[in-house]
Amino acid sequence: MWDLSCPDWQDRIREGRSLVPDLPLFHEEANLAVQFFDNLRIPDVEGMPLMRDACGEWFREIVAVLFGSYDPVAKQRYIQEIFALIAKKNSKTTYGAGLMLTALLMNTRPRAEFLFVGPTQAIADLAFSQAAGMIEADPELLRRFHIREHLKEIKDRLNGAKLKIKTFDLKILTGPRPAGVMIDELHLLGGDQYAPKVLRQLRGGRQSTPEGFLIITTTQSDSPPTGAFEEELKTARAIRDGKVRGKMLPILYEFPDDIAGNPKLWRDTRNWPMVMPNLGRSLRLDDLADDWETEQSKGEHAIRVWASQHLNIQIGLGLRGDSWAGAEFWEAAADASITLDEVLRRSEVVVIGIDGGGLDDLLGLCVLGRCATTKKWLCWFHAWAHEIALDRRKSEAGRLRTFEKQGDLTMVKRPGDDVDEVVVIIRRVEETGLLAEESAVAVDSVGIGDIVDAVTTEDIISIDRIEGISQGWKLNGAIKTTERKIAGGDLLHAGRPLMAFCVSNAKIVPKGNAVSIDKAVSGTAKIDPLMALFNAVYVMASNPEPAFSQLPDDFEIRVI
């Protein structure tokens, strides 16, 4: 197995050097593929220049390593996959269409099938238009290939091989065993619950062809990465950094850590060429700088979206002009050491907030403790969702599955199973003696019934220790208190992706001199665990005392 890591990538990208490590390529194969690619013409540019003149060296290198990693004698491919993170306007789709035409030209397998997969109809149509235009611009290619526009298909008349351009769809993509696949803009499929399944299917189908390959080109997501995109990006970074071995070659045009984490540095146009490999060809720095100035005037949300698309800045929270004010400070308040055990170990008193629970909603829970030494507020979150939510909220299904894998969300099949698990946690906290003597559990007053029935039936706590919290503008005080605590570093959380997602979804609604955060305004996006936090803050702000203060001096506090 070849070593595809590039541990010195940060030095390489600063110096403008190749992000591909030194590899023992089969140069005859690599050179032939680059020769084919170089002689393609770009059909939608004046003069239809050849790729050798118009394409950046960075993509020609991708062509070389993809086809030069195949040993035609031993019938073995040493690089089975490429994951390329490339910012917007770097001609990914056009170059990708050219790469797949090159695959047809390099192919020796009769009736082999190649796929170019676009996440949207527009991207798939563009890719087909570019591939067809390249063929029509060359008389020799036009004699060899048959363009079937109604099928978005290109057929090789010599051996029956086909290049099919498809829009991402589970039904269409399940079944074929392609010799080569290219997926463009994977980040747009992050929320698609079927994307991981399709990738597994495509990878499995590739096993029947030793020369088979999968190449993914994508821009960074304009929201926190999730689903298939997040998984593939993590794998690519781990291989690049030498943490794991694999047959995926990562080529990631993203800033070094010190620049990516410092807005002052990544906003400096002098650093932008690092992540713009096609600069001077399909994009110009002056034009981008002008566009950047325009976006800055639109607010933080526009800035972050622009930066994610043009600079590959990975954003943790998708801030908007109507975002909750606390979102700006949420990331800085993260403490990865916070778990439920830690909250119980470090706290002198604990309250619990609960919100949501409809069949297509999350049931969110927040355990909020007041630290015995620092008096800071420590919060731990969990959420539950019914499986029916995956069908009713298909746009969020991929995210929910990701949160489930990360351990912050539990999927339940039967209504009531979620409440049963909440009751287990309430019992656990109550048995420590830390649960507040009064107003111990704060619940949305509209959805209080099931929780009250469950905890009182189990005889865990008395009904007078459960407080129904009115929502809307009446939560204004709790919302403002949470903002101040987070901004001042007095409220800490574990920095989990579930809560970053919920916080980024929260939209404020002005109500006179007050503000509220309304679920209806957030649409299909989920904020229930955040609302659970506000419920918990509402009662913690009253400075509660723990129930164990009324117990005998020899009572032993147990943290389970």
CSV table of N, CA, C and O in Angstrom, one decimal, residues 54-143:
chain,number,residue,atom,x,y,z
A,54,ALA,N,-5.1,26.2,-20.6
A,54,ALA,CA,-6.1,26.9,-19.7
A,54,ALA,C,-6.2,26.3,-18.3
A,54,ALA,O,-6.5,27.0,-17.4
A,55,CYS,N,-5.9,25.0,-18.2
A,55,CYS,CA,-6.1,24.3,-16.9
A,55,CYS,C,-4.9,24.5,-16.0
A,55,CYS,O,-3.7,24.5,-16.5
A,56,GLY,N,-5.1,24.7,-14.7
A,56,GLY,CA,-4.0,24.9,-13.8
A,56,GLY,C,-3.3,23.5,-13.6
A,56,GLY,O,-3.8,22.5,-13.8
A,57,GLU,N,-2.0,23.7,-13.3
A,57,GLU,CA,-1.2,22.5,-13.1
A,57,GLU,C,-1.7,21.6,-12.0
A,57,GLU,O,-1.5,20.4,-12.0
A,58,TRP,N,-2.4,22.2,-11.0
A,58,TRP,CA,-2.9,21.4,-9.9
A,58,TRP,C,-3.9,20.3,-10.3
A,58,TRP,O,-3.8,19.2,-9.8
A,59,PHE,N,-4.7,20.6,-11.3
A,59,PHE,CA,-5.7,19.6,-11.7
A,59,PHE,C,-5.0,18.6,-12.7
A,59,PHE,O,-5.4,17.4,-12.7
A,60,ARG,N,-4.1,19.1,-13.5
A,60,ARG,CA,-3.4,18.1,-14.4
A,60,ARG,C,-2.6,17.1,-13.5
A,60,ARG,O,-2.4,16.0,-13.9
A,61,GLU,N,-2.2,17.5,-12.4
A,61,GLU,CA,-1.5,16.6,-11.4
A,61,GLU,C,-2.5,15.6,-10.9
A,61,GLU,O,-2.1,14.4,-10.7
A,62,ILE,N,-3.8,16.0,-10.6
A,62,ILE,CA,-4.8,15.0,-10.2
A,62,ILE,C,-5.0,14.0,-11.3
A,62,ILE,O,-5.1,12.8,-11.0
A,63,VAL,N,-5.0,14.4,-12.6
A,63,VAL,CA,-5.2,13.5,-13.7
A,63,VAL,C,-4.0,12.5,-13.7
A,63,VAL,O,-4.2,11.3,-13.8
A,64,ALA,N,-2.8,13.0,-13.5
A,64,ALA,CA,-1.6,12.2,-13.5
A,64,ALA,C,-1.6,11.1,-12.4
A,64,ALA,O,-1.3,9.9,-12.7
A,65,VAL,N,-1.9,11.5,-11.2
A,65,VAL,CA,-1.9,10.6,-10.1
A,65,VAL,C,-3.0,9.6,-10.1
A,65,VAL,O,-2.8,8.4,-9.8
A,66,LEU,N,-4.2,10.0,-10.7
A,66,LEU,CA,-5.3,9.0,-10.7
A,66,LEU,C,-5.0,7.9,-11.7
A,66,LEU,O,-5.1,6.7,-11.4
A,67,PHE,N,-4.5,8.3,-12.9
A,67,PHE,CA,-4.3,7.2,-13.9
A,67,PHE,C,-2.9,6.6,-13.8
A,67,PHE,O,-2.7,5.5,-14.2
A,68,GLY,N,-2.0,7.4,-13.2
A,68,GLY,CA,-0.6,6.8,-13.0
A,68,GLY,C,-0.5,6.0,-11.8
A,68,GLY,O,0.6,5.4,-11.6
A,69,SER,N,-1.6,5.8,-11.0
A,69,SER,CA,-1.5,4.9,-9.9
A,69,SER,C,-2.0,3.5,-10.2
A,69,SER,O,-2.1,2.6,-9.3
A,70,TYR,N,-2.3,3.2,-11.5
A,70,TYR,CA,-2.7,1.9,-11.9
A,70,TYR,C,-1.6,1.2,-12.7
A,70,TYR,O,-1.0,1.7,-13.6
A,71,ASP,N,-1.4,0.0,-12.2
A,71,ASP,CA,-0.4,-0.9,-12.8
A,71,ASP,C,-1.1,-1.8,-13.8
A,71,ASP,O,-1.8,-2.7,-13.5
A,72,PRO,N,-0.9,-1.5,-15.1
A,72,PRO,CA,-1.6,-2.3,-16.2
A,72,PRO,C,-1.2,-3.7,-16.3
A,72,PRO,O,-1.9,-4.5,-16.9
A,73,VAL,N,0.0,-4.0,-15.8
A,73,VAL,CA,0.5,-5.4,-15.9
A,73,VAL,C,0.0,-6.2,-14.7
A,73,VAL,O,-0.6,-7.3,-14.9
A,74,ALA,N,0.1,-5.7,-13.5
A,74,ALA,CA,-0.4,-6.4,-12.3
A,74,ALA,C,-1.9,-6.3,-12.1
A,74,ALA,O,-2.5,-6.9,-11.3
A,75,LYS,N,-2.5,-5.4,-12.9
A,75,LYS,CA,-3.9,-5.1,-12.8
A,75,LYS,C,-4.3,-4.7,-11.3
A,75,LYS,O,-5.2,-5.1,-10.7
A,76,GLN,N,-3.5,-3.7,-10.8
A,76,GLN,CA,-3.7,-3.2,-9.5
A,76,GLN,C,-3.7,-1.7,-9.4
A,76,GLN,O,-2.8,-1.1,-10.0
A,77,ARG,N,-4.7,-1.2,-8.7
A,77,ARG,CA,-4.7,0.3,-8.5
A,77,ARG,C,-4.3,0.6,-7.1
A,77,ARG,O,-4.8,0.1,-6.2
A,78,TYR,N,-3.3,1.5,-7.0
A,78,TYR,CA,-2.8,1.9,-5.7
A,78,TYR,C,-3.5,3.1,-5.1
A,78,TYR,O,-3.4,3.3,-3.9
A,79,ILE,N,-4.1,3.9,-5.9
A,79,ILE,CA,-4.9,5.0,-5.4
A,79,ILE,C,-6.3,4.7,-5.9
A,79,ILE,O,-6.6,4.9,-7.1
A,80,GLN,N,-7.2,4.3,-5.0
A,80,GLN,CA,-8.6,3.9,-5.4
A,80,GLN,C,-9.5,5.1,-5.3
A,80,GLN,O,-10.5,5.1,-6.0
A,81,GLU,N,-9.2,6.1,-4.5
A,81,GLU,CA,-10.0,7.2,-4.4
A,81,GLU,C,-9.2,8.5,-4.3
A,81,GLU,O,-8.1,8.5,-3.8
A,82,ILE,N,-9.8,9.6,-4.7
A,82,ILE,CA,-9.3,10.9,-4.5
A,82,ILE,C,-10.4,11.8,-3.9
A,82,ILE,O,-11.5,11.8,-4.3
A,83,PHE,N,-10.0,12.5,-2.8
A,83,PHE,CA,-10.9,13.5,-2.2
A,83,PHE,C,-10.3,14.9,-2.4
A,83,PHE,O,-9.2,15.1,-1.8
A,84,ALA,N,-10.9,15.7,-3.2
A,84,ALA,CA,-10.3,17.1,-3.4
A,84,ALA,C,-11.2,18.1,-2.9
A,84,ALA,O,-12.4,18.2,-3.4
A,85,LEU,N,-10.8,18.9,-1.9
A,85,LEU,CA,-11.5,20.0,-1.4
A,85,LEU,C,-11.0,21.3,-2.1
A,85,LEU,O,-9.9,21.8,-1.9
A,86,ILE,N,-11.9,21.9,-2.9
A,86,ILE,CA,-11.5,23.0,-3.8
A,86,ILE,C,-12.6,24.0,-3.8
A,86,ILE,O,-13.8,23.7,-3.9
A,87,ALA,N,-12.2,25.3,-3.6
A,87,ALA,CA,-13.1,26.4,-3.4
A,87,ALA,C,-13.9,26.6,-4.7
A,87,ALA,O,-13.5,26.2,-5.8
A,88,LYS,N,-15.0,27.4,-4.5
A,88,LYS,CA,-15.8,27.8,-5.7
A,88,LYS,C,-15.1,28.5,-6.7
A,88,LYS,O,-14.1,29.3,-6.4
A,89,LYS,N,-15.5,28.4,-8.0
A,89,LYS,CA,-15.0,29.1,-9.1
A,89,LYS,C,-13.6,28.7,-9.6
A,89,LYS,O,-12.9,29.4,-10.3
A,90,ASN,N,-13.2,27.5,-9.1
A,90,ASN,CA,-11.9,26.9,-9.6
A,90,ASN,C,-12.1,25.9,-10.7
A,90,ASN,O,-11.2,25.1,-10.9
A,91,SER,N,-13.3,26.0,-11.4
A,91,SER,CA,-13.5,25.1,-12.5
A,91,SER,C,-13.6,23.6,-12.3
A,91,SER,O,-13.2,22.8,-13.1
A,92,LYS,N,-14.0,23.3,-11.0
A,92,LYS,CA,-14.1,21.8,-10.7
A,92,LYS,C,-14.9,21.0,-11.7
A,92,LYS,O,-14.6,19.9,-12.1
A,93,THR,N,-16.1,21.6,-12.0
A,93,THR,CA,-17.1,20.8,-12.8
A,93,THR,C,-16.6,20.6,-14.2
A,93,THR,O,-16.6,19.5,-14.8
A,94,THR,N,-16.0,21.7,-14.8
A,94,THR,CA,-15.5,21.6,-16.2
A,94,THR,C,-14.3,20.6,-16.2
A,94,THR,O,-14.2,19.8,-17.1
A,95,TYR,N,-13.4,20.8,-15.3
A,95,TYR,CA,-12.2,19.9,-15.3
A,95,TYR,C,-12.6,18.5,-15.0
A,95,TYR,O,-12.0,17.5,-15.5
A,96,GLY,N,-13.6,18.3,-14.1
A,96,GLY,CA,-14.1,17.0,-13.8
A,96,GLY,C,-14.7,16.3,-15.0
A,96,GLY,O,-14.5,15.1,-15.3
A,97,ALA,N,-15.4,17.0,-15.9
A,97,ALA,CA,-16.0,16.5,-17.1
A,97,ALA,C,-14.8,16.0,-18.0
A,97,ALA,O,-14.9,15.0,-18.6
A,98,GLY,N,-13.8,16.8,-18.1
A,98,GLY,CA,-12.6,16.5,-18.9
A,98,GLY,C,-11.9,15.2,-18.3
A,98,GLY,O,-11.5,14.4,-19.1
A,99,LEU,N,-11.9,15.1,-17.0
A,99,LEU,CA,-11.2,13.9,-16.4
A,99,LEU,C,-12.0,12.7,-16.8
A,99,LEU,O,-11.4,11.6,-17.1
A,100,MET,N,-13.3,12.7,-16.7
A,100,MET,CA,-14.1,11.5,-17.0
A,100,MET,C,-14.1,11.2,-18.5
A,100,MET,O,-14.1,10.0,-18.9
A,101,LEU,N,-13.9,12.2,-19.4
A,101,LEU,CA,-13.7,11.9,-20.8
A,101,LEU,C,-12.3,11.2,-21.0
A,101,LEU,O,-12.2,10.2,-21.8
A,102,THR,N,-11.3,11.6,-20.2
A,102,THR,CA,-10.0,11.0,-20.2
A,102,THR,C,-10.1,9.6,-19.8
A,102,THR,O,-9.4,8.7,-20.3
A,103,ALA,N,-11.0,9.3,-18.8
A,103,ALA,CA,-11.2,7.9,-18.3
A,103,ALA,C,-11.7,7.0,-19.4
A,103,ALA,O,-11.3,5.9,-19.6
A,104,LEU,N,-12.6,7.6,-20.3
A,104,LEU,CA,-13.1,6.8,-21.4
A,104,LEU,C,-12.0,6.5,-22.4
A,104,LEU,O,-11.9,5.4,-23.0
A,105,LEU,N,-11.1,7.5,-22.6
A,105,LEU,CA,-10.0,7.4,-23.6
A,105,LEU,C,-9.0,6.4,-23.1
A,105,LEU,O,-8.3,5.7,-23.8
A,106,MET,N,-8.8,6.3,-21.7
A,106,MET,CA,-7.8,5.4,-21.2
A,106,MET,C,-8.4,4.0,-21.0
A,106,MET,O,-7.6,3.0,-20.8
A,107,ASN,N,-9.7,3.9,-21.0
A,107,ASN,CA,-10.3,2.6,-20.7
A,107,ASN,C,-10.0,1.5,-21.8
A,107,ASN,O,-10.1,1.8,-23.0
A,108,THR,N,-9.8,0.3,-21.3
A,108,THR,CA,-9.6,-0.9,-22.2
A,108,THR,C,-10.7,-1.9,-21.9
A,108,THR,O,-10.7,-3.0,-22.6
A,109,ARG,N,-11.6,-1.7,-21.0
A,109,ARG,CA,-12.6,-2.7,-20.6
A,109,ARG,C,-13.8,-2.6,-21.5
A,109,ARG,O,-14.4,-1.5,-21.5
A,110,PRO,N,-14.2,-3.6,-22.2
A,110,PRO,CA,-15.4,-3.5,-23.1
A,110,PRO,C,-16.7,-3.2,-22.2
A,110,PRO,O,-16.8,-3.8,-21.2
A,111,ARG,N,-17.5,-2.3,-22.8
A,111,ARG,CA,-18.8,-2.0,-22.1
A,111,ARG,C,-18.6,-1.5,-20.7
A,111,ARG,O,-19.6,-1.6,-19.9
A,112,ALA,N,-17.5,-1.0,-20.4
A,112,ALA,CA,-17.3,-0.4,-19.0
A,112,ALA,C,-18.3,0.8,-18.8
A,112,ALA,O,-18.6,1.5,-19.8
A,113,GLU,N,-18.7,1.0,-17.6
A,113,GLU,CA,-19.6,2.1,-17.3
A,113,GLU,C,-18.9,3.1,-16.4
A,113,GLU,O,-18.4,2.7,-15.3
A,114,PHE,N,-19.0,4.4,-16.7
A,114,PHE,CA,-18.4,5.5,-15.9
A,114,PHE,C,-19.6,6.4,-15.5
A,114,PHE,O,-20.5,6.6,-16.3
A,115,LEU,N,-19.5,7.0,-14.3
A,115,LEU,CA,-20.5,7.9,-13.8
A,115,LEU,C,-20.0,9.2,-13.4
A,115,LEU,O,-18.9,9.2,-12.7
A,116,PHE,N,-20.6,10.3,-13.8
A,116,PHE,CA,-20.4,11.6,-13.2
A,116,PHE,C,-21.7,11.9,-12.5
A,116,PHE,O,-22.8,12.0,-13.1
A,117,VAL,N,-21.6,12.1,-11.1
A,117,VAL,CA,-22.8,12.4,-10.3
A,117,VAL,C,-22.8,13.8,-9.8
A,117,VAL,O,-21.9,14.2,-9.1
A,118,GLY,N,-23.8,14.5,-10.2
A,118,GLY,CA,-24.0,15.9,-9.7
A,118,GLY,C,-25.1,15.9,-8.6
A,118,GLY,O,-26.1,15.2,-8.7
A,119,PRO,N,-24.9,16.7,-7.5
A,119,PRO,CA,-25.9,16.7,-6.5
A,119,PRO,C,-27.2,17.4,-6.9
A,119,PRO,O,-28.3,17.2,-6.2
A,120,THR,N,-27.2,18.2,-7.9
A,120,THR,CA,-28.4,18.9,-8.4
A,120,THR,C,-28.5,18.7,-9.9
A,120,THR,O,-27.5,18.4,-10.6
A,121,GLN,N,-29.7,19.0,-10.5
A,121,GLN,CA,-29.8,18.9,-11.9
A,121,GLN,C,-29.0,19.9,-12.6
A,121,GLN,O,-28.4,19.6,-13.7
A,122,ALA,N,-28.9,21.1,-12.1
A,122,ALA,CA,-28.1,22.1,-12.7
A,122,ALA,C,-26.6,21.7,-12.9
A,122,ALA,O,-26.0,22.0,-13.9
A,123,ILE,N,-26.0,21.1,-11.8
A,123,ILE,CA,-24.6,20.7,-11.9
A,123,ILE,C,-24.5,19.6,-12.9
A,123,ILE,O,-23.5,19.6,-13.7
A,124,ALA,N,-25.4,18.6,-12.8
A,124,ALA,CA,-25.3,17.5,-13.8
A,124,ALA,C,-25.4,18.0,-15.2
A,124,ALA,O,-24.7,17.5,-16.1
A,125,ASP,N,-26.3,18.9,-15.5
A,125,ASP,CA,-26.5,19.5,-16.8
A,125,ASP,C,-25.3,20.2,-17.3
A,125,ASP,O,-24.9,20.1,-18.5
A,126,LEU,N,-24.6,21.0,-16.4
A,126,LEU,CA,-23.4,21.7,-16.7
A,126,LEU,C,-22.3,20.7,-17.1
A,126,LEU,O,-21.6,20.9,-18.1
A,127,ALA,N,-22.2,19.6,-16.3
A,127,ALA,CA,-21.1,18.7,-16.6
A,127,ALA,C,-21.3,18.0,-17.9
A,127,ALA,O,-20.4,17.8,-18.7
A,128,PHE,N,-22.6,17.6,-18.2
A,128,PHE,CA,-22.8,17.0,-19.5
A,128,PHE,C,-22.6,18.0,-20.7
A,128,PHE,O,-22.0,17.6,-21.7
A,129,SER,N,-23.0,19.2,-20.5
A,129,SER,CA,-22.8,20.2,-21.5
A,129,SER,C,-21.3,20.4,-21.8
A,129,SER,O,-20.9,20.5,-23.0
A,130,GLN,N,-20.5,20.4,-20.8
A,130,GLN,CA,-19.0,20.6,-21.0
A,130,GLN,C,-18.4,19.4,-21.6
A,130,GLN,O,-17.6,19.5,-22.6
A,131,ALA,N,-18.8,18.2,-21.2
A,131,ALA,CA,-18.3,17.0,-21.8
A,131,ALA,C,-18.7,16.9,-23.3
A,131,ALA,O,-17.8,16.6,-24.2
A,132,ALA,N,-19.9,17.1,-23.6
A,132,ALA,CA,-20.4,17.1,-25.0
A,132,ALA,C,-19.7,18.1,-25.8
A,132,ALA,O,-19.3,17.9,-27.0
A,133,GLY,N,-19.5,19.3,-25.2
A,133,GLY,CA,-18.9,20.4,-26.0
A,133,GLY,C,-17.4,20.1,-26.3
A,133,GLY,O,-16.9,20.5,-27.4
A,134,MET,N,-16.7,19.4,-25.4
A,134,MET,CA,-15.3,19.0,-25.6
A,134,MET,C,-15.3,18.0,-26.8
A,134,MET,O,-14.3,18.1,-27.6
A,135,ILE,N,-16.2,17.1,-26.9
A,135,ILE,CA,-16.3,16.2,-28.0
A,135,ILE,C,-16.6,16.9,-29.3
A,135,ILE,O,-15.9,16.7,-30.3
A,136,GLU,N,-17.5,17.8,-29.3
A,136,GLU,CA,-17.9,18.5,-30.5
A,136,GLU,C,-16.9,19.4,-31.0
A,136,GLU,O,-16.8,19.7,-32.2
A,137,ALA,N,-15.9,19.8,-30.2
A,137,ALA,CA,-14.9,20.7,-30.6
A,137,ALA,C,-13.7,20.0,-31.2
A,137,ALA,O,-12.8,20.6,-31.7
A,138,ASP,N,-13.7,18.6,-31.2
A,138,ASP,CA,-12.6,17.8,-31.8
A,138,ASP,C,-13.2,16.8,-32.7
A,138,ASP,O,-13.9,15.9,-32.3
A,139,PRO,N,-12.8,16.9,-34.0
A,139,PRO,CA,-13.4,16.0,-35.0
A,139,PRO,C,-13.1,14.5,-34.7
A,139,PRO,O,-13.9,13.7,-35.0
A,140,GLU,N,-11.9,14.2,-34.2
A,140,GLU,CA,-11.6,12.8,-33.9
A,140,GLU,C,-12.5,12.3,-32.8
A,140,GLU,O,-12.9,11.2,-32.9
A,141,LEU,N,-12.7,13.1,-31.8
A,141,LEU,CA,-13.5,12.7,-30.7
A,141,LEU,C,-14.9,12.5,-31.1
A,141,LEU,O,-15.7,11.6,-30.7
A,142,LEU,N,-15.4,13.4,-32.0
A,142,LEU,CA,-16.8,13.3,-32.5
A,142,LEU,C,-17.0,12.1,-33.3
A,142,LEU,O,-18.1,11.5,-33.3
A,143,ARG,N,-16.0,11.6,-34.0
A,143,ARG,CA,-16.1,10.3,-34.7
A,143,ARG,C,-16.1,9.1,-33.8
A,143,ARG,O,-16.8,8.1,-34.0
